[in-house]
Amino acid sequence: MQEGAERGAAGGAGGRAAWKLHIIRQLRHRDRSQHGAFLELIHSYNKLLEKSVFLKDLTEKIQTDPVVSPGGRHAARGTAGVLRPAGSEAPHTLQLEIAELQDYNGELAFQACELKKKAQEGDEELRQQRSSISFLSALAEDHRRQCQCLENEMARMVCANADLKEDYDQLLVRRRLVEGRLHIAEERGQELLEELTKRKALEAERQNNVNERRKMEMWSRMVKTALCKTLSADGDVGRRRNTDEHDSKSLEMTRSQDMEKPTPKKSRSQSMIALGPSKVLETLRSLFDLRRRRDDSGVDSDWHHPSSVCVFCSLPNRALYSMEVHESEIDAVKFSPNSRMVATGGADRVVKIWDLVGGQLHCRQVLHGSNGGITSIDLDPSGAQVLAASYDGSAHLWNLGSKSSVKMTGHMRKVTAARFKMSMYRAVTCSMDRSVMEWDLHAAACIRRIPVPSYCSDVVCSDSYIISGHHDKKIRFWDSRSQHCIREVTLEEKVTSLFMEPEQTQLLSCSRDDVLSLIDLRMGSVRLEFRADGFKCGCDWTKAILSPDASYSMAGSSDGTIFIWSTRTGVLERSLTGEHSVAVNAVAWSVSGDYVVSVDRGKKAVLWSEY
């Protein structure tokens, strides 16, 4: 068996795996250990047989072979094989020795039986081990065949992998060539985009110059028309002078008639003074048509009135109107400059225009066109245009009179805020793509792009700079004529909103550490911080505002409570509860100071007032 195992091991040593060699070594070890144990048993058994045969022969000789002494008597052989003289010992003693020898012989026979039984058991165990070895040999042979099959399969797979590697190398070379072409195409596209942007900027500048010239010509004509009119003492407007001959003659006749009157004629400046302030303003409004204007479609633009000035703001005390006004959460709200209209926008991708009548909101118009949720809303100083930022990476401009819309694209990610830049012809947007863009609204083209180092959450504009709030906890001031950051203010957490008062001397910021910071723009530092127990900023776009007279700051909390602080003392003046059950995203204060509108994540808008 051992020689067969050795021959099998020697025959397959070249291709057998390590585990097969390990099995063979274990079988050899077990064979040696069991064979050694049986050798000792067989040796003991052979010795026992020799002793048994020797005792049997000795016993037979003692019983059947007497020894004759010289004196004629018999002598017996002792147990030790020493001849004893006959008659020296009694027969009884010999019988005892024979009994002892028989007992000893019986014990040896018993031991021989036990050893024979153990030998049989060893033989049985040896047969079992031989059968196990046969089974394991067959199993090893089967595994050897399987191993050979796997080796053949591995060889085929190696060949297939080599072919795939060759194909991959070819594809990699092609990919690099295509990437090179793509890089060249991208560079070309970037150059074309820059060239197109420059052309758009030049076209926008040209169009702006044309518009300025047209505006100057219009104002020149209006001034000439106004100067050609005469005013009576009652404030009535006289007829326009004509350059033709017939009107000149009529004018000379009129002048001659006036000269014949006893009352001296008043000059234009004297008549304007005699009218009084109210009559002068009324006349100027009638001349320049500021009281009522119509757009190209003929629709009255009631919201074009100049915004009123708030001298004193009243703190809201109770809810006049509460209703779900959108199909999903609302993220932005804004009052018109005349405080008679409200614009709201949210995740349902529409902007709704509401008329404020009798302490209630009545839907006036729904503006469509955005492919994403609305994040911010702004209205121009005349109230005729609505500018909104959207999740679709663009800003949308609607004209409420003509219901036309313009989409301004250029940002790579969602636009978080869009603001008019102190003019209805310029706008500024900021985005999560770390950029701030300035737009010409006439051409719907970007005229300046400012790269910023962090996500931009909100932006406001002043006369000389652009202010942006970021997720890296900083508020940055950018020169409106260049791309340089002229100042930075660092807060404790990322900024969620910015709000600048009309006088442009104070800036209110809201941050994720549940703090509202009032920044003095003249000093460039935080002047006051507003905190309150229970106030918690609900999200990364929670909006905080100042009242129109800058006496109060306001923000909504994550539990639906609205907090109002005094900007003079920093003390919490009032908290409004009971209407919102979810986080308030934004609030708006009317320019007149009489109303406040708050919107939340639960589709609800609430109108608040003091009375």
XYZ file of C-alpha atoms in Angstrom:
611
model
C 0.000 0.000 0.000
C 2.795 2.372 0.958
C 4.741 1.563 -2.182
C 1.599 2.137 -4.304
C 1.003 5.487 -2.626
C 4.640 6.420 -3.175
C 4.431 5.403 -6.843
C 1.194 7.430 -7.222
C 2.835 10.389 -5.516
C 5.958 10.072 -7.653
C 3.949 9.664 -10.851
C 1.811 12.797 -10.329
C 4.316 14.990 -8.503
C 4.756 17.224 -11.507
C 1.114 18.291 -11.912
C -0.493 17.569 -8.533
C -1.553 20.409 -6.279
C -0.168 20.888 -2.771
C -3.274 19.559 -1.043
C -2.875 16.152 -2.710
C 0.676 15.846 -1.410
C -0.608 16.764 2.028
C -3.197 13.912 1.918
C -0.529 11.396 0.894
C 1.749 12.490 3.733
C -1.089 12.084 6.223
C -1.858 8.579 4.929
C 1.799 7.588 5.243
C 1.982 8.889 8.775
C -1.147 7.001 9.821
C 0.170 3.760 8.192
C 3.471 4.025 10.060
C 1.806 4.707 13.429
C -0.679 1.810 13.127
C 1.900 -0.638 11.707
C 4.250 0.048 14.620
C 1.534 -0.700 17.172
C 0.711 -4.018 15.503
C 4.411 -5.007 15.325
C 4.644 -4.876 19.115
C 1.452 -6.945 19.434
C 2.712 -9.583 16.985
C 6.078 -9.772 18.754
C 4.378 -10.341 22.145
C 2.105 -12.954 20.574
C 5.088 -14.877 19.117
C 6.874 -14.872 22.493
C 3.746 -16.167 24.172
C 3.493 -19.009 21.685
C 7.141 -19.939 22.250
C 6.640 -20.024 26.028
C 3.466 -22.078 25.664
C 5.203 -24.664 23.473
C 8.152 -24.800 25.847
C 5.941 -25.359 28.894
C 3.925 -27.979 27.052
C 7.087 -29.952 26.196
C 8.397 -29.614 29.733
C 5.153 -30.837 31.234
C 5.096 -33.880 28.970
C 8.639 -34.749 29.870
C 7.957 -34.502 33.612
C 4.924 -36.777 33.388
C 6.225 -39.437 30.976
C 10.028 -39.514 31.252
C 11.262 -40.742 34.722
C 15.005 -40.684 35.598
C 16.708 -43.855 37.102
C 19.163 -43.251 39.891
C 22.323 -45.433 40.465
C 20.672 -46.953 43.528
C 17.838 -48.297 41.527
C 15.255 -45.589 42.518
C 13.562 -43.136 40.256
C 14.486 -39.443 40.294
C 12.169 -36.608 39.160
C 13.017 -33.378 37.309
C 12.034 -30.240 39.097
C 10.249 -27.312 37.665
C 13.494 -25.624 37.018
C 14.772 -28.521 34.944
C 17.197 -29.667 37.731
C 17.324 -33.356 38.365
C 16.297 -34.333 41.782
C 17.068 -37.707 43.376
C 14.231 -40.123 43.409
C 12.256 -40.167 46.603
C 13.545 -36.774 47.665
C 10.139 -35.131 47.338
C 6.683 -36.456 47.807
C 4.296 -36.940 44.873
C 2.014 -34.305 46.403
C 4.568 -31.617 45.790
C 4.912 -32.609 42.190
C 1.186 -32.440 41.732
C 1.190 -28.895 43.176
C 3.843 -27.830 40.749
C 1.893 -29.376 37.900
C -1.231 -27.470 39.027
C 0.714 -24.252 39.173
C 2.091 -24.858 35.726
C -1.390 -25.574 34.420
C -2.701 -22.355 36.005
C 0.117 -20.417 34.476
C -0.526 -22.103 31.179
C -4.194 -21.082 31.432
C -3.255 -17.484 32.078
C -0.944 -17.549 29.102
C -3.739 -19.029 27.003
C -6.117 -16.240 28.146
C -3.562 -13.611 27.285
C -3.058 -15.308 23.956
C -6.823 -15.124 23.313
C -6.901 -11.464 24.244
C -3.965 -10.725 21.980
C -5.633 -12.723 19.199
C -8.802 -10.681 19.654
C -6.833 -7.446 19.493
C -5.041 -8.728 16.422
C -8.388 -9.430 14.771
C -9.606 -5.953 15.658
C -6.408 -4.512 14.241
C -6.911 -6.520 11.081
C -10.470 -5.190 10.789
C -9.309 -1.622 11.326
C -6.546 -2.186 8.814
C -9.107 -3.437 6.253
C -11.218 -0.319 6.910
C -8.223 1.923 6.468
C -7.325 0.145 3.260
C -10.872 0.693 1.983
C -10.637 4.356 3.037
C -7.326 4.649 1.244
C -8.916 3.122 -1.860
C -11.816 5.580 -1.637
C -9.476 8.517 -1.101
C -7.303 7.349 -3.963
C -10.359 7.270 -6.222
C -11.404 10.665 -4.944
C -7.916 12.006 -5.507
C -7.979 10.642 -9.019
C -11.329 12.312 -9.613
C -9.972 15.584 -8.241
C -6.928 15.173 -10.440
C -9.158 14.882 -13.474
C -11.151 17.909 -12.346
C -7.940 19.820 -11.792
C -6.834 18.925 -15.291
C -10.150 20.158 -16.672
C -9.808 23.384 -14.687
C -6.268 23.847 -15.928
C -7.478 23.414 -19.488
C -10.298 25.907 -18.819
C -7.827 28.321 -17.262
C -5.614 28.030 -20.337
C -8.614 28.854 -22.549
C -9.517 31.794 -20.287
C -5.932 33.067 -20.401
C -6.096 33.012 -24.178
C -9.489 34.762 -24.121
C -8.154 37.358 -21.664
C -5.181 37.951 -23.913
C -7.572 38.595 -26.811
C -9.683 40.904 -24.635
C -6.560 42.714 -23.465
C -5.552 43.276 -27.058
C -9.053 44.601 -27.872
C -8.960 46.798 -24.745
C -5.611 48.259 -25.758
C -7.002 49.066 -29.175
C -10.117 50.665 -27.626
C -7.906 52.608 -25.224
C -5.893 53.988 -28.111
C -9.114 54.925 -29.910
C -10.477 56.489 -26.710
C -7.386 58.618 -26.333
C -7.697 59.754 -29.917
C -11.379 60.578 -29.408
C -10.584 62.388 -26.139
C -7.975 64.418 -27.944
C -10.499 65.351 -30.591
C -13.072 66.106 -27.892
C -10.603 68.312 -26.052
C -9.859 70.178 -29.253
C -13.614 70.493 -29.936
C -14.232 71.726 -26.374
C -11.496 74.302 -26.707
C -12.975 75.364 -30.021
C -16.441 75.469 -28.463
C -15.110 77.519 -25.560
C -13.484 79.913 -27.980
C -16.699 80.157 -29.961
C -18.671 80.666 -26.741
C -16.312 83.408 -25.611
C -16.511 84.996 -29.039
C -20.309 84.716 -28.969
C -20.388 86.172 -25.461
C -18.217 89.074 -26.577
C -20.436 89.632 -29.562
C -23.525 89.516 -27.373
C -21.897 91.927 -24.949
C -20.988 94.276 -27.804
C -24.490 93.915 -29.244
C -25.996 94.538 -25.815
C -23.770 97.574 -25.354
C -24.743 98.826 -28.796
C -28.404 98.219 -28.068
C -28.044 99.992 -24.730
C -26.432 102.947 -26.472
C -29.247 102.980 -29.009
C -31.807 102.794 -26.198
C -30.039 105.577 -24.335
C -30.008 107.729 -27.436
C -33.672 107.000 -28.047
C -34.429 107.781 -24.430
C -32.509 111.044 -24.590
C -34.276 111.958 -27.814
C -37.625 111.104 -26.229
C -36.859 113.184 -23.157
C -35.595 115.992 -25.361
C -38.822 115.926 -27.335
C -40.876 115.816 -24.123
C -38.929 118.729 -22.672
C -39.351 120.713 -25.874
C -43.055 119.877 -25.844
C -43.331 120.968 -22.220
C -41.450 124.179 -22.908
C -43.718 124.914 -25.871
C -46.801 124.779 -23.630
C -48.146 127.736 -21.683
C -49.881 127.449 -18.342
C -52.770 129.573 -17.142
C -53.294 130.657 -13.538
C -55.726 127.771 -13.076
C -53.178 125.221 -14.178
C -54.767 124.474 -17.568
C -52.489 123.527 -20.409
C -52.483 125.855 -23.446
C -52.235 124.875 -26.999
C -48.910 123.916 -28.595
C -47.130 126.393 -30.771
C -47.060 125.505 -34.392
C -44.303 126.322 -36.832
C -46.479 126.694 -39.875
C -47.557 130.061 -41.132
C -51.208 129.729 -40.179
C -50.480 128.942 -36.542
C -47.889 131.712 -36.341
C -50.443 134.227 -37.546
C -52.963 132.968 -35.026
C -50.333 133.208 -32.335
C -49.509 136.809 -33.314
C -53.194 137.714 -33.168
C -53.478 136.129 -29.771
C -50.438 138.006 -28.538
C -51.809 141.299 -29.862
C -55.092 140.654 -28.096
C -53.286 139.845 -24.894
C -51.209 143.001 -25.111
C -54.379 145.086 -25.364
C -55.654 143.657 -22.054
C -55.192 145.836 -18.987
C -53.809 142.950 -16.858
C -50.155 142.278 -17.603
C -49.303 138.766 -18.910
C -47.470 136.398 -16.563
C -44.349 134.551 -17.721
C -44.118 130.745 -17.743
C -42.066 130.634 -14.599
C -44.405 133.000 -12.780
C -47.437 130.946 -13.787
C -45.739 127.773 -12.593
C -45.052 129.393 -9.261
C -48.615 130.650 -9.043
C -49.938 127.147 -9.536
C -48.586 125.894 -6.217
C -46.822 122.605 -5.523
C -49.838 120.363 -6.012
C -50.790 121.929 -9.346
C -47.200 121.787 -10.573
C -46.897 118.065 -9.719
C -50.282 117.396 -11.294
C -49.263 119.200 -14.452
C -45.928 117.383 -14.671
C -47.676 114.042 -14.183
C -50.094 114.893 -16.960
C -47.238 115.956 -19.225
C -45.014 112.897 -18.666
C -47.964 110.488 -18.286
C -46.765 109.024 -14.986
C -50.198 108.518 -13.515
C -51.361 106.006 -16.108
C -49.360 104.081 -18.706
C -50.347 101.434 -21.130
C -48.138 98.726 -22.607
C -48.038 97.614 -26.208
C -50.955 95.222 -25.760
C -53.212 97.988 -24.424
C -53.511 96.524 -20.896
C -53.551 99.005 -18.045
C -50.445 98.777 -15.844
C -51.891 99.669 -12.461
C -48.798 98.527 -10.628
C -46.557 101.086 -12.331
C -47.190 103.658 -9.622
C -44.041 104.792 -7.886
C -43.592 102.943 -4.626
C -44.819 104.620 -1.512
C -42.497 105.584 1.315
C -42.997 103.927 4.703
C -42.440 106.253 7.623
C -43.660 103.952 10.399
C -44.206 100.169 10.375
C -46.841 98.514 12.492
C -46.089 95.117 13.995
C -48.379 92.367 12.657
C -50.594 90.866 15.316
C -53.170 88.557 13.749
C -53.756 86.533 10.597
C -56.225 88.009 8.106
C -55.973 85.260 5.488
C -54.599 81.704 5.502
C -54.815 79.287 2.602
C -52.879 76.647 0.631
C -51.969 78.567 -2.520
C -49.584 76.133 -4.269
C -49.507 72.404 -5.001
C -46.264 71.878 -3.052
C -43.952 73.752 -0.701
C -43.467 77.500 -1.225
C -39.918 78.882 -1.170
C -40.265 82.549 -2.218
C -42.613 85.503 -1.674
C -42.357 89.188 -2.659
C -44.548 92.317 -2.414
C -44.884 94.722 -5.326
C -43.586 98.291 -4.865
C -47.120 99.630 -4.465
C -47.982 96.993 -1.770
C -51.101 95.920 -3.645
C -49.738 92.785 -5.246
C -47.894 89.674 -3.980
C -45.857 87.146 -5.972
C -45.239 83.600 -4.685
C -43.279 80.676 -6.091
C -42.359 77.183 -5.013
C -41.575 73.624 -5.971
C -44.593 73.324 -8.313
C -42.609 75.316 -10.960
C -45.007 78.262 -11.288
C -45.108 81.857 -10.063
C -48.504 83.124 -8.936
C -49.489 86.798 -8.815
C -52.022 87.761 -6.115
C -54.014 90.955 -5.662
C -54.327 92.167 -2.079
C -57.957 93.280 -1.760
C -59.922 93.648 1.465
C -57.398 91.729 3.556
C -57.464 88.704 1.240
C -55.351 87.350 -1.614
C -57.029 86.873 -4.999
C -55.151 85.029 -7.732
C -54.562 87.382 -10.627
C -52.152 85.513 -12.890
C -50.131 82.263 -13.075
C -46.728 82.441 -14.782
C -45.460 79.264 -16.438
C -42.204 78.443 -18.174
C -39.865 77.128 -15.515
C -38.706 73.502 -15.683
C -37.750 73.439 -12.000
C -38.869 74.735 -8.651
C -38.749 78.477 -7.940
C -36.116 79.489 -5.375
C -36.289 83.306 -5.440
C -38.572 86.108 -6.715
C -37.895 89.809 -7.326
C -39.955 92.628 -8.885
C -38.563 95.666 -10.665
C -39.152 99.173 -9.234
C -42.158 99.677 -11.506
C -43.738 96.339 -10.602
C -44.180 95.446 -14.266
C -41.575 92.682 -14.444
C -41.034 89.551 -12.337
C -37.605 87.931 -12.086
C -37.376 84.400 -10.680
C -34.559 81.916 -10.033
C -35.169 78.255 -10.752
C -33.840 74.776 -10.023
C -33.407 74.176 -13.781
C -30.215 76.269 -13.823
C -31.792 79.377 -15.337
C -33.501 82.655 -14.459
C -36.895 83.661 -15.884
C -38.158 87.173 -16.619
C -41.880 87.784 -17.130
C -43.577 90.979 -18.298
C -46.900 91.083 -16.473
C -48.562 93.383 -18.957
C -47.736 91.548 -22.169
C -47.415 88.127 -20.454
C -44.171 87.543 -22.357
C -41.257 85.677 -20.779
C -37.510 85.402 -21.293
C -35.323 82.511 -20.130
C -31.711 83.280 -19.237
C -29.466 80.233 -19.247
C -25.788 79.947 -18.409
C -25.498 78.425 -14.944
C -24.565 74.752 -14.638
C -26.540 74.040 -11.444
C -29.631 75.415 -9.730
C -29.936 79.191 -9.458
C -30.469 80.150 -5.821
C -31.258 83.868 -6.198
C -32.019 86.488 -8.863
C -32.162 90.240 -8.188
C -32.672 93.432 -10.221
C -29.520 95.550 -10.054
C -30.924 98.968 -9.151
C -32.354 99.092 -12.661
C -34.992 97.257 -14.619
C -32.469 96.596 -17.391
C -29.804 94.837 -15.295
C -30.028 91.714 -13.119
C -27.693 89.575 -11.031
C -28.006 85.829 -10.369
C -26.076 83.403 -8.184
C -25.930 79.633 -8.346
C -24.710 76.433 -6.722
C -22.117 76.201 -9.516
C -19.997 78.768 -7.635
C -20.615 81.705 -9.918
C -22.348 85.092 -9.902
C -23.591 86.450 -13.246
C -24.688 89.915 -14.351
C -27.265 90.068 -17.151
C -28.441 92.569 -19.722
C -32.205 92.040 -19.710
C -32.712 93.670 -23.103
C -30.540 91.097 -24.863
C -31.043 88.315 -22.263
C -27.246 87.899 -22.324
C -24.641 87.521 -19.619
C -22.264 90.475 -19.661
C -20.117 89.483 -16.675
C -19.376 86.298 -14.779
C -17.730 86.282 -11.345
C -16.301 82.932 -10.158
C -16.709 82.519 -6.396
C -14.912 80.036 -4.097
C -18.016 78.460 -2.529
C -21.672 77.645 -3.113
C -23.644 80.888 -3.310
C -26.969 80.900 -1.455
C -28.162 84.514 -1.947
C -27.151 87.809 -3.558
C -28.121 91.492 -3.231
C -27.005 94.574 -5.162
C -26.134 98.135 -4.264
C -25.023 101.096 -6.372
C -21.318 100.222 -6.298
C -20.970 96.540 -5.408
C -22.600 93.098 -5.395
C -22.936 91.178 -2.105
C -23.096 87.381 -2.057
C -23.633 84.913 0.826
C -21.933 81.512 0.742
C -21.866 78.060 2.325
C -18.294 78.609 3.531
C -19.711 80.991 6.198
C -18.597 84.163 4.394
C -20.310 87.224 2.950
C -18.327 88.680 0.049
C -18.477 92.169 -1.485
C -17.641 92.360 -5.218
C -16.788 95.517 -7.135
C -19.548 96.095 -9.687
C -16.984 97.142 -12.308
C -14.558 94.222 -11.895
C -14.313 90.694 -10.511
C -12.348 91.596 -7.385
C -13.570 90.881 -3.888
C -13.169 94.096 -1.933
C -14.375 92.863 1.484
C -15.320 89.722 3.406
C -17.378 89.201 6.556
C -17.134 85.795 8.247
C -20.025 84.298 10.238
C -20.227 81.197 12.446
C -22.193 79.033 9.977
C -23.170 78.991 6.311
C -25.340 81.859 5.071
C -28.940 81.142 4.000
C -30.165 84.627 2.960
C -29.250 88.308 2.593
C -31.475 91.409 2.739
C -30.397 95.029 2.215
C -32.420 97.998 3.408
C -33.386 100.647 0.808
C -30.918 103.176 2.248
C -28.090 100.681 1.580
C -26.489 101.228 4.960
C -27.423 97.952 6.670
C -27.425 94.301 5.593
C -29.332 91.500 7.340
C -28.067 87.931 7.038
C -29.469 84.630 8.266
C -27.187 81.663 8.963
C -27.530 77.997 9.943
C -26.397 78.647 13.525
C -29.902 80.121 14.153
C -28.627 83.703 14.268
C -29.630 86.818 12.321
C -26.732 89.267 11.902
C -27.178 92.979 11.162
C -24.103 94.279 9.322
C -23.186 97.950 9.090
C -22.122 98.411 5.456
C -20.241 101.583 6.219
C -18.084 99.884 8.842
C -18.073 96.408 7.277
C -18.742 94.631 10.581
C -21.576 92.960 12.466
C -23.436 95.592 14.484
C -26.085 93.418 16.142
C -27.111 89.765 16.393
C -30.652 88.471 16.900
C -31.293 85.235 18.802
C -34.304 83.735 20.548
C -35.228 80.588 22.427
C -37.102 78.339 20.038
C -35.856 80.003 16.861
C -34.263 77.469 14.532
C -33.337 77.967 10.908
C -35.414 75.414 9.022
C -33.333 74.876 5.860
C -30.429 76.173 3.764
C -32.658 78.755 2.005
C -34.591 80.264 4.934
C -35.198 83.959 4.189
C -34.947 86.765 6.755
C -35.991 90.393 6.048
C -35.989 93.915 7.457
C -39.101 96.061 7.789
C -39.454 98.935 5.262
C -38.382 101.457 7.912
C -35.526 99.153 9.049
C -36.865 99.155 12.613
C -37.503 95.401 12.812
C -36.022 92.159 11.537
C -38.154 89.105 10.846
C -37.601 85.395 10.113
C -39.579 82.150 10.262
C -38.566 79.160 12.377
C -38.601 75.423 11.688
C -41.621 74.925 13.990
C -43.786 77.467 12.113
C -43.278 80.401 14.491
C -42.423 83.856 13.096
C -39.996 85.920 15.213
C -39.721 89.734 15.095
C -36.787 91.610 16.713
C -36.098 95.306 17.191
C -33.058 96.466 15.191
C -32.389 99.222 17.730
C -32.205 97.103 20.877
C -31.913 93.532 19.589
C -34.829 92.466 21.826
C -37.468 90.039 20.610
C -40.582 92.170 20.098
C -43.145 89.588 19.067
C -43.639 86.010 17.904
C -46.531 84.929 15.667
C -47.844 81.395 16.162
C -50.882 79.283 15.430
C -51.033 79.386 11.629
C -48.008 77.464 10.393
C -47.371 73.892 11.548
C -44.216 73.306 9.470
C -41.065 75.290 8.732
C -41.548 78.831 7.409
C -39.298 79.267 4.354
C -39.772 82.963 3.551
C -41.518 86.148 4.708
C -42.263 89.477 2.975
C -43.178 92.883 4.428
C -45.216 95.306 2.315
C -43.551 98.589 1.397
C -46.408 100.472 3.070
C -45.600 98.658 6.327
C -49.165 97.402 6.895
C -49.004 93.744 5.838
C -46.749 90.704 6.157
C -46.999 87.498 4.117
C -45.352 84.255 5.252
C -45.061 80.979 3.298
C -44.086 77.496 4.467
C -43.295 73.969 3.341
C -46.914 72.930 3.698
C -48.168 74.917 0.632
C -49.686 77.596 2.880
C -49.486 81.384 2.665
C -50.634 83.562 5.594
C -51.426 87.293 5.441
C -50.726 89.131 8.722
C -51.688 92.619 9.870
C -51.899 94.697 13.035
C -55.691 95.079 12.839
